[in-house]
Amino acid sequence: NLADGQIYFYRVKARNAYGAESAWSNSVYSVQDSSYPSISLLSITGIGENNTQVWEAQDIITVKLRVKDNTGVASKNFWCVGKDESIIDCLDTEITDGDIWTVNVKLGDLEHDSDYHLYGSYNFCAEASDTVGNVNRFCDMTLKVSEPSIPEPETPVTPIIEQVKD
């Protein structure tokens, strides 16, 4: 029942079956950690002029996350979720600046249909573990891709002809 995030100092001594005791050990400390890292979405950049049918494979989507833990973050993972719920490695580059984690994904690394059209939406997941093994997975990230705009057909102008009687 030690408080989470609290530093505790302690020392120990050993006693054998005959009652003989050792000297006290040197003092050591530990930080109690029963909570997992926090992950929150800060932003997902727009997809620009790209749409489900016309898109540039080299264009980048940037996802910014805040990842924090009271004892320190040990590892982070990022992936796309496939249409069949599979995990797809889509991370192109990443930068960590303090607790801000910036992930870049190329459009060409996103799953697409057999005609090379992007799907209407994509889901992403991030996972972080702390230095004592607590793990948190955050999958509430969705990118919407617009459908191509269809130009409105021009309405033909029908001339009105009047007959004038003399």
Short mmCIF file of N, CA and C in Angstrom, two decimals:
data_model
loop_
_atom_site.label_atom_id
_atom_site.label_comp_id
_atom_site.label_asym_id
_atom_site.label_seq_id
_atom_site.Cartn_x
_atom_site.Cartn_y
_atom_site.Cartn_z
N ASN A 1 0.81 -1.21 0.00
CA ASN A 1 0.00 0.00 0.00
C ASN A 1 0.85 1.27 0.00
N LEU A 2 1.99 1.27 -0.70
CA LEU A 2 2.82 2.47 -0.80
C LEU A 2 2.22 3.39 -1.86
N ALA A 3 2.35 4.69 -1.63
CA ALA A 3 1.75 5.68 -2.53
C ALA A 3 2.49 5.74 -3.86
N ASP A 4 1.73 5.83 -4.95
CA ASP A 4 2.29 5.92 -6.29
C ASP A 4 3.04 7.23 -6.47
N GLY A 5 4.23 7.18 -7.08
CA GLY A 5 5.01 8.36 -7.34
C GLY A 5 5.83 8.85 -6.16
N GLN A 6 5.70 8.22 -5.02
CA GLN A 6 6.42 8.62 -3.81
C GLN A 6 7.79 7.94 -3.77
N ILE A 7 8.82 8.67 -3.29
CA ILE A 7 10.16 8.09 -3.11
C ILE A 7 10.23 7.54 -1.69
N TYR A 8 10.67 6.29 -1.56
CA TYR A 8 10.85 5.66 -0.26
C TYR A 8 12.30 5.25 -0.09
N PHE A 9 12.86 5.56 1.10
CA PHE A 9 14.21 5.15 1.45
C PHE A 9 14.09 3.98 2.42
N TYR A 10 15.00 3.01 2.30
CA TYR A 10 14.96 1.87 3.20
C TYR A 10 16.33 1.23 3.31
N ARG A 11 16.47 0.43 4.37
CA ARG A 11 17.66 -0.40 4.55
C ARG A 11 17.20 -1.70 5.19
N VAL A 12 18.02 -2.70 5.08
CA VAL A 12 17.62 -4.03 5.56
C VAL A 12 18.75 -4.66 6.38
N LYS A 13 18.34 -5.66 7.16
CA LYS A 13 19.32 -6.53 7.82
C LYS A 13 18.77 -7.95 7.75
N ALA A 14 19.67 -8.89 7.77
CA ALA A 14 19.27 -10.30 7.65
C ALA A 14 19.37 -10.98 9.01
N ARG A 15 18.50 -11.98 9.23
CA ARG A 15 18.52 -12.78 10.45
C ARG A 15 18.44 -14.24 10.01
N ASN A 16 19.33 -15.07 10.51
CA ASN A 16 19.30 -16.49 10.14
C ASN A 16 18.41 -17.27 11.10
N ALA A 17 18.33 -18.58 10.87
CA ALA A 17 17.45 -19.44 11.68
C ALA A 17 17.87 -19.50 13.14
N TYR A 18 19.14 -19.18 13.44
CA TYR A 18 19.63 -19.23 14.83
C TYR A 18 19.50 -17.90 15.55
N GLY A 19 18.95 -16.89 14.84
CA GLY A 19 18.75 -15.59 15.47
C GLY A 19 19.89 -14.62 15.29
N ALA A 20 20.96 -15.02 14.61
CA ALA A 20 22.09 -14.10 14.39
C ALA A 20 21.69 -13.08 13.32
N GLU A 21 22.07 -11.82 13.56
CA GLU A 21 21.69 -10.75 12.64
C GLU A 21 22.92 -10.12 11.99
N SER A 22 22.71 -9.66 10.77
CA SER A 22 23.77 -8.93 10.07
C SER A 22 23.69 -7.45 10.47
N ALA A 23 24.65 -6.70 10.00
CA ALA A 23 24.59 -5.25 10.19
C ALA A 23 23.56 -4.68 9.21
N TRP A 24 23.14 -3.44 9.45
CA TRP A 24 22.20 -2.79 8.54
C TRP A 24 22.88 -2.52 7.20
N SER A 25 22.13 -2.66 6.14
CA SER A 25 22.66 -2.33 4.81
C SER A 25 22.74 -0.82 4.66
N ASN A 26 23.41 -0.38 3.60
CA ASN A 26 23.36 1.04 3.25
C ASN A 26 21.93 1.39 2.86
N SER A 27 21.57 2.66 3.01
CA SER A 27 20.23 3.11 2.61
C SER A 27 20.14 3.13 1.09
N VAL A 28 19.00 2.70 0.59
CA VAL A 28 18.68 2.76 -0.84
C VAL A 28 17.30 3.37 -0.97
N TYR A 29 16.91 3.72 -2.19
CA TYR A 29 15.59 4.30 -2.37
C TYR A 29 14.95 3.73 -3.63
N SER A 30 13.66 3.89 -3.70
CA SER A 30 12.92 3.51 -4.90
C SER A 30 11.73 4.45 -5.05
N VAL A 31 11.29 4.61 -6.28
CA VAL A 31 10.09 5.40 -6.57
C VAL A 31 8.99 4.39 -6.89
N GLN A 32 7.91 4.47 -6.18
CA GLN A 32 6.80 3.56 -6.42
C GLN A 32 6.08 3.98 -7.70
N ASP A 33 5.79 3.03 -8.56
CA ASP A 33 5.13 3.34 -9.83
C ASP A 33 4.15 2.23 -10.18
N SER A 34 2.90 2.50 -9.96
CA SER A 34 1.86 1.54 -10.35
C SER A 34 1.01 2.09 -11.48
N SER A 35 1.37 3.28 -12.00
CA SER A 35 0.59 3.87 -13.09
C SER A 35 1.35 3.74 -14.39
N TYR A 36 0.63 3.62 -15.48
CA TYR A 36 1.24 3.49 -16.79
C TYR A 36 1.49 4.87 -17.39
N PRO A 37 2.31 4.95 -18.43
CA PRO A 37 2.57 6.25 -19.06
C PRO A 37 1.29 6.84 -19.64
N SER A 38 1.22 8.17 -19.66
CA SER A 38 0.07 8.82 -20.29
C SER A 38 0.44 9.18 -21.72
N ILE A 39 -0.50 8.98 -22.63
CA ILE A 39 -0.32 9.31 -24.04
C ILE A 39 -1.52 10.15 -24.45
N SER A 40 -1.27 11.33 -25.00
CA SER A 40 -2.38 12.15 -25.47
C SER A 40 -2.04 12.71 -26.85
N LEU A 41 -3.05 12.77 -27.69
CA LEU A 41 -2.89 13.29 -29.04
C LEU A 41 -2.93 14.80 -29.01
N LEU A 42 -1.92 15.44 -29.58
CA LEU A 42 -1.91 16.89 -29.69
C LEU A 42 -2.44 17.34 -31.05
N SER A 43 -2.02 16.67 -32.13
CA SER A 43 -2.52 17.05 -33.46
C SER A 43 -2.17 16.01 -34.50
N ILE A 44 -2.96 15.98 -35.56
CA ILE A 44 -2.65 15.25 -36.79
C ILE A 44 -2.79 16.29 -37.90
N THR A 45 -1.73 16.46 -38.69
CA THR A 45 -1.81 17.45 -39.76
C THR A 45 -2.81 17.03 -40.80
N GLY A 46 -3.33 18.00 -41.51
CA GLY A 46 -4.25 17.72 -42.60
C GLY A 46 -3.53 16.99 -43.72
N ILE A 47 -4.29 16.51 -44.63
CA ILE A 47 -3.72 15.72 -45.71
C ILE A 47 -3.47 16.57 -46.95
N GLY A 48 -3.70 17.88 -46.84
CA GLY A 48 -3.41 18.80 -47.94
C GLY A 48 -4.36 18.60 -49.10
N GLU A 49 -3.82 18.69 -50.31
CA GLU A 49 -4.62 18.57 -51.53
C GLU A 49 -4.90 17.11 -51.89
N ASN A 50 -4.30 16.19 -51.16
CA ASN A 50 -4.49 14.77 -51.46
C ASN A 50 -5.92 14.34 -51.16
N ASN A 51 -6.40 13.35 -51.90
CA ASN A 51 -7.71 12.78 -51.62
C ASN A 51 -7.64 11.28 -51.85
N THR A 52 -8.76 10.61 -51.79
CA THR A 52 -8.73 9.15 -51.87
C THR A 52 -8.24 8.63 -53.22
N GLN A 53 -8.37 9.43 -54.28
CA GLN A 53 -7.99 8.94 -55.61
C GLN A 53 -6.73 9.59 -56.17
N VAL A 54 -6.46 10.83 -55.82
CA VAL A 54 -5.29 11.54 -56.34
C VAL A 54 -4.43 11.94 -55.15
N TRP A 55 -3.24 11.35 -55.04
CA TRP A 55 -2.39 11.61 -53.89
C TRP A 55 -0.94 11.38 -54.25
N GLU A 56 -0.07 12.03 -53.49
CA GLU A 56 1.37 11.93 -53.70
C GLU A 56 1.96 11.02 -52.62
N ALA A 57 2.62 9.96 -53.03
CA ALA A 57 3.16 8.97 -52.09
C ALA A 57 4.18 9.56 -51.12
N GLN A 58 4.91 10.60 -51.52
CA GLN A 58 5.95 11.17 -50.67
C GLN A 58 5.42 12.21 -49.68
N ASP A 59 4.16 12.64 -49.81
CA ASP A 59 3.61 13.62 -48.88
C ASP A 59 3.55 13.03 -47.47
N ILE A 60 3.71 13.89 -46.48
CA ILE A 60 3.86 13.46 -45.09
C ILE A 60 2.67 13.90 -44.24
N ILE A 61 2.23 12.99 -43.38
CA ILE A 61 1.26 13.29 -42.32
C ILE A 61 2.08 13.36 -41.03
N THR A 62 1.86 14.38 -40.21
CA THR A 62 2.60 14.52 -38.96
C THR A 62 1.63 14.35 -37.79
N VAL A 63 1.98 13.44 -36.87
CA VAL A 63 1.19 13.19 -35.67
C VAL A 63 2.02 13.63 -34.48
N LYS A 64 1.45 14.52 -33.64
CA LYS A 64 2.15 14.97 -32.43
C LYS A 64 1.43 14.42 -31.21
N LEU A 65 2.23 13.79 -30.34
CA LEU A 65 1.70 13.17 -29.13
C LEU A 65 2.48 13.70 -27.92
N ARG A 66 1.83 13.68 -26.76
CA ARG A 66 2.53 13.93 -25.50
C ARG A 66 2.58 12.60 -24.76
N VAL A 67 3.80 12.17 -24.42
CA VAL A 67 4.00 10.90 -23.71
C VAL A 67 4.77 11.21 -22.43
N LYS A 68 4.15 10.93 -21.27
CA LYS A 68 4.76 11.25 -19.98
C LYS A 68 4.63 10.08 -19.02
N ASP A 69 5.58 10.01 -18.08
CA ASP A 69 5.50 9.04 -16.99
C ASP A 69 6.33 9.57 -15.83
N ASN A 70 5.89 9.28 -14.60
CA ASN A 70 6.59 9.84 -13.44
C ASN A 70 7.96 9.20 -13.21
N THR A 71 8.23 8.02 -13.73
CA THR A 71 9.56 7.42 -13.56
C THR A 71 10.37 7.40 -14.84
N GLY A 72 9.78 7.81 -15.95
CA GLY A 72 10.50 7.85 -17.22
C GLY A 72 9.93 6.88 -18.24
N VAL A 73 9.91 7.28 -19.48
CA VAL A 73 9.41 6.44 -20.58
C VAL A 73 10.58 5.61 -21.10
N ALA A 74 10.39 4.31 -21.16
CA ALA A 74 11.45 3.40 -21.61
C ALA A 74 11.39 3.15 -23.11
N SER A 75 10.18 3.01 -23.65
CA SER A 75 10.06 2.75 -25.09
C SER A 75 8.74 3.27 -25.63
N LYS A 76 8.72 3.54 -26.95
CA LYS A 76 7.52 4.00 -27.63
C LYS A 76 7.43 3.28 -28.97
N ASN A 77 6.21 2.95 -29.37
CA ASN A 77 5.95 2.32 -30.67
C ASN A 77 4.75 3.00 -31.31
N PHE A 78 4.76 3.08 -32.64
CA PHE A 78 3.68 3.71 -33.39
C PHE A 78 3.38 2.82 -34.59
N TRP A 79 2.09 2.65 -34.93
CA TRP A 79 1.73 1.87 -36.10
C TRP A 79 0.37 2.29 -36.65
N CYS A 80 0.13 1.90 -37.89
CA CYS A 80 -1.17 2.07 -38.53
C CYS A 80 -1.98 0.82 -38.27
N VAL A 81 -3.28 0.98 -38.21
CA VAL A 81 -4.18 -0.16 -38.04
C VAL A 81 -4.79 -0.46 -39.40
N GLY A 82 -4.59 -1.68 -39.88
CA GLY A 82 -5.12 -2.08 -41.19
C GLY A 82 -6.62 -2.25 -41.16
N LYS A 83 -7.22 -2.33 -42.34
CA LYS A 83 -8.68 -2.53 -42.45
C LYS A 83 -9.10 -3.83 -41.79
N ASP A 84 -8.19 -4.81 -41.72
CA ASP A 84 -8.49 -6.08 -41.07
C ASP A 84 -8.03 -6.09 -39.60
N GLU A 85 -7.77 -4.87 -39.04
CA GLU A 85 -7.33 -4.67 -37.65
C GLU A 85 -5.88 -5.13 -37.42
N SER A 86 -5.13 -5.42 -38.48
CA SER A 86 -3.74 -5.83 -38.34
C SER A 86 -2.86 -4.62 -38.04
N ILE A 87 -1.69 -4.90 -37.52
CA ILE A 87 -0.72 -3.85 -37.22
C ILE A 87 0.18 -3.68 -38.44
N ILE A 88 0.29 -2.43 -38.93
CA ILE A 88 1.11 -2.13 -40.10
C ILE A 88 2.16 -1.11 -39.70
N ASP A 89 3.42 -1.43 -39.95
CA ASP A 89 4.50 -0.49 -39.66
C ASP A 89 4.44 0.63 -40.68
N CYS A 90 4.13 1.84 -40.23
CA CYS A 90 4.01 2.96 -41.15
C CYS A 90 4.81 4.17 -40.69
N LEU A 91 5.59 4.03 -39.62
CA LEU A 91 6.37 5.15 -39.11
C LEU A 91 7.52 5.42 -40.07
N ASP A 92 7.62 6.65 -40.53
CA ASP A 92 8.71 7.04 -41.43
C ASP A 92 9.86 7.63 -40.61
N THR A 93 9.58 8.69 -39.87
CA THR A 93 10.58 9.29 -38.99
C THR A 93 9.90 9.73 -37.70
N GLU A 94 10.71 9.93 -36.64
CA GLU A 94 10.17 10.38 -35.36
C GLU A 94 11.19 11.28 -34.68
N ILE A 95 10.67 12.21 -33.88
CA ILE A 95 11.51 13.13 -33.11
C ILE A 95 10.91 13.21 -31.71
N THR A 96 11.76 13.13 -30.70
CA THR A 96 11.32 13.31 -29.32
C THR A 96 11.96 14.56 -28.78
N ASP A 97 11.12 15.47 -28.27
CA ASP A 97 11.60 16.71 -27.67
C ASP A 97 10.92 16.82 -26.31
N GLY A 98 11.62 16.40 -25.25
CA GLY A 98 11.00 16.34 -23.93
C GLY A 98 9.93 15.28 -23.94
N ASP A 99 8.71 15.67 -23.58
CA ASP A 99 7.62 14.68 -23.61
C ASP A 99 6.77 14.81 -24.88
N ILE A 100 7.22 15.61 -25.86
CA ILE A 100 6.52 15.73 -27.15
C ILE A 100 7.15 14.76 -28.14
N TRP A 101 6.33 13.90 -28.70
CA TRP A 101 6.77 12.88 -29.65
C TRP A 101 6.12 13.19 -30.99
N THR A 102 6.93 13.49 -32.01
CA THR A 102 6.43 13.82 -33.34
C THR A 102 6.74 12.66 -34.27
N VAL A 103 5.69 12.14 -34.90
CA VAL A 103 5.81 10.99 -35.80
C VAL A 103 5.39 11.42 -37.20
N ASN A 104 6.20 11.09 -38.20
CA ASN A 104 5.87 11.37 -39.59
C ASN A 104 5.56 10.07 -40.32
N VAL A 105 4.49 10.11 -41.11
CA VAL A 105 4.05 8.95 -41.90
C VAL A 105 3.91 9.40 -43.35
N LYS A 106 4.50 8.65 -44.27
CA LYS A 106 4.33 8.96 -45.69
C LYS A 106 3.00 8.39 -46.17
N LEU A 107 2.32 9.13 -47.04
CA LEU A 107 1.06 8.61 -47.59
C LEU A 107 1.29 7.28 -48.30
N GLY A 108 2.44 7.12 -48.94
CA GLY A 108 2.74 5.87 -49.64
C GLY A 108 2.85 4.67 -48.74
N ASP A 109 3.02 4.88 -47.42
CA ASP A 109 3.10 3.77 -46.48
C ASP A 109 1.74 3.38 -45.91
N LEU A 110 0.69 4.14 -46.28
CA LEU A 110 -0.66 3.79 -45.83
C LEU A 110 -1.24 2.69 -46.70
N GLU A 111 -2.08 1.89 -46.09
CA GLU A 111 -2.77 0.83 -46.82
C GLU A 111 -3.69 1.46 -47.87
N HIS A 112 -3.80 0.84 -49.03
CA HIS A 112 -4.69 1.35 -50.09
C HIS A 112 -5.34 0.18 -50.80
N ASP A 113 -6.33 0.47 -51.63
CA ASP A 113 -7.02 -0.63 -52.32
C ASP A 113 -6.22 -1.05 -53.56
N SER A 114 -6.73 -2.04 -54.28
CA SER A 114 -6.00 -2.60 -55.42
C SER A 114 -5.87 -1.62 -56.58
N ASP A 115 -6.69 -0.58 -56.59
CA ASP A 115 -6.59 0.44 -57.65
C ASP A 115 -5.71 1.61 -57.20
N TYR A 116 -4.98 1.44 -56.11
CA TYR A 116 -4.10 2.47 -55.54
C TYR A 116 -4.87 3.71 -55.11
N HIS A 117 -6.08 3.50 -54.61
CA HIS A 117 -6.85 4.59 -54.02
C HIS A 117 -6.71 4.50 -52.50
N LEU A 118 -6.57 5.64 -51.85
CA LEU A 118 -6.54 5.64 -50.39
C LEU A 118 -7.94 5.36 -49.86
N TYR A 119 -8.01 4.84 -48.66
CA TYR A 119 -9.30 4.64 -48.00
C TYR A 119 -9.78 5.97 -47.41
N GLY A 120 -11.02 6.04 -47.01
CA GLY A 120 -11.60 7.27 -46.49
C GLY A 120 -11.12 7.65 -45.11
N SER A 121 -10.58 6.70 -44.35
CA SER A 121 -10.04 7.02 -43.03
C SER A 121 -8.97 6.02 -42.64
N TYR A 122 -8.10 6.46 -41.75
CA TYR A 122 -7.02 5.62 -41.24
C TYR A 122 -6.95 5.78 -39.73
N ASN A 123 -6.69 4.67 -39.04
CA ASN A 123 -6.52 4.69 -37.59
C ASN A 123 -5.07 4.39 -37.25
N PHE A 124 -4.60 5.03 -36.18
CA PHE A 124 -3.23 4.86 -35.73
C PHE A 124 -3.24 4.49 -34.25
N CYS A 125 -2.17 3.80 -33.82
CA CYS A 125 -2.00 3.46 -32.41
C CYS A 125 -0.58 3.82 -31.97
N ALA A 126 -0.48 4.21 -30.71
CA ALA A 126 0.82 4.45 -30.08
C ALA A 126 0.84 3.66 -28.80
N GLU A 127 2.02 3.17 -28.45
CA GLU A 127 2.18 2.41 -27.22
C GLU A 127 3.44 2.89 -26.52
N ALA A 128 3.37 3.03 -25.21
CA ALA A 128 4.54 3.45 -24.43
C ALA A 128 4.66 2.56 -23.21
N SER A 129 5.90 2.28 -22.82
CA SER A 129 6.15 1.55 -21.58
C SER A 129 7.09 2.39 -20.72
N ASP A 130 6.94 2.25 -19.40
CA ASP A 130 7.82 3.01 -18.51
C ASP A 130 8.96 2.13 -18.02
N THR A 131 9.79 2.68 -17.17
CA THR A 131 11.01 1.99 -16.75
C THR A 131 10.75 0.79 -15.84
N VAL A 132 9.53 0.65 -15.33
CA VAL A 132 9.23 -0.53 -14.50
C VAL A 132 8.28 -1.50 -15.20
N GLY A 133 8.02 -1.29 -16.48
CA GLY A 133 7.25 -2.26 -17.26
C GLY A 133 5.77 -1.98 -17.41
N ASN A 134 5.24 -0.86 -16.89
CA ASN A 134 3.85 -0.52 -17.12
C ASN A 134 3.69 -0.09 -18.57
N VAL A 135 2.62 -0.56 -19.22
CA VAL A 135 2.41 -0.30 -20.65
C VAL A 135 1.05 0.36 -20.87
N ASN A 136 1.03 1.35 -21.77
CA ASN A 136 -0.23 1.97 -22.15
C ASN A 136 -0.31 2.00 -23.67
N ARG A 137 -1.47 1.65 -24.21
CA ARG A 137 -1.72 1.71 -25.65
C ARG A 137 -2.84 2.71 -25.90
N PHE A 138 -2.60 3.61 -26.85
CA PHE A 138 -3.55 4.68 -27.17
C PHE A 138 -3.88 4.56 -28.66
N CYS A 139 -5.14 4.28 -28.97
CA CYS A 139 -5.54 4.05 -30.36
C CYS A 139 -6.68 4.96 -30.81
N ASP A 140 -6.86 6.10 -30.16
CA ASP A 140 -7.93 7.02 -30.52
C ASP A 140 -7.45 8.09 -31.50
N MET A 141 -6.82 7.66 -32.58
CA MET A 141 -6.31 8.59 -33.58
C MET A 141 -6.85 8.19 -34.94
N THR A 142 -7.55 9.10 -35.59
CA THR A 142 -8.14 8.83 -36.90
C THR A 142 -7.83 9.97 -37.85
N LEU A 143 -7.44 9.64 -39.06
CA LEU A 143 -7.20 10.61 -40.11
C LEU A 143 -8.28 10.41 -41.16
N LYS A 144 -9.00 11.46 -41.50
CA LYS A 144 -10.02 11.40 -42.55
C LYS A 144 -9.41 11.86 -43.87
N VAL A 145 -9.69 11.13 -44.92
CA VAL A 145 -9.21 11.48 -46.26
C VAL A 145 -10.42 11.86 -47.09
N SER A 146 -10.35 13.00 -47.76
CA SER A 146 -11.52 13.48 -48.50
C SER A 146 -11.68 12.74 -49.82
N GLU A 147 -12.92 12.68 -50.25
CA GLU A 147 -13.24 12.15 -51.57
C GLU A 147 -12.91 13.24 -52.59
N PRO A 148 -12.56 12.85 -53.80
CA PRO A 148 -12.28 13.90 -54.80
C PRO A 148 -13.54 14.69 -55.09
N SER A 149 -13.38 15.98 -55.31
CA SER A 149 -14.55 16.79 -55.61
C SER A 149 -14.94 16.57 -57.07
N ILE A 150 -16.22 16.49 -57.28
CA ILE A 150 -16.74 16.29 -58.63
C ILE A 150 -17.31 17.62 -59.08
N PRO A 151 -16.77 18.14 -60.18
CA PRO A 151 -17.29 19.44 -60.62
C PRO A 151 -18.75 19.32 -61.01
N GLU A 152 -19.49 20.35 -60.65
CA GLU A 152 -20.91 20.37 -60.99
C GLU A 152 -21.04 20.56 -62.49
N PRO A 153 -21.92 19.78 -63.12
CA PRO A 153 -22.09 19.96 -64.57
C PRO A 153 -22.71 21.33 -64.85
N GLU A 154 -22.26 21.89 -65.93
CA GLU A 154 -22.81 23.20 -66.29
C GLU A 154 -24.24 23.00 -66.79
N THR A 155 -25.12 23.87 -66.34
CA THR A 155 -26.50 23.79 -66.78
C THR A 155 -26.58 24.45 -68.15
N PRO A 156 -27.05 23.68 -69.14
CA PRO A 156 -27.12 24.29 -70.47
C PRO A 156 -28.14 25.43 -70.47
N VAL A 157 -27.79 26.45 -71.18
CA VAL A 157 -28.69 27.60 -71.29
C VAL A 157 -29.56 27.38 -72.52
N THR A 158 -30.83 27.39 -72.29
CA THR A 158 -31.77 27.22 -73.40
C THR A 158 -32.24 28.59 -73.84
N PRO A 159 -31.95 28.94 -75.06
CA PRO A 159 -32.39 30.26 -75.51
C PRO A 159 -33.91 30.31 -75.64
N ILE A 160 -34.44 31.45 -75.33
CA ILE A 160 -35.88 31.64 -75.48
C ILE A 160 -36.07 32.43 -76.77
N ILE A 161 -36.85 31.85 -77.63
CA ILE A 161 -37.11 32.51 -78.92
C ILE A 161 -38.56 32.96 -78.92
N GLU A 162 -38.75 34.22 -79.17
CA GLU A 162 -40.09 34.75 -79.25
C GLU A 162 -40.38 35.11 -80.70
N GLN A 163 -41.55 34.83 -81.05
CA GLN A 163 -41.95 35.23 -82.39
C GLN A 163 -42.65 36.58 -82.29
N VAL A 164 -42.21 37.45 -83.10
CA VAL A 164 -42.80 38.79 -83.11
C VAL A 164 -43.68 38.89 -84.33
N LYS A 165 -44.96 39.33 -84.16
CA LYS A 165 -45.89 39.46 -85.28
C LYS A 165 -45.85 40.90 -85.75
N ASP A 166 -45.86 41.04 -87.04
CA ASP A 166 -45.90 42.38 -87.61
C ASP A 166 -47.30 42.89 -87.65
#
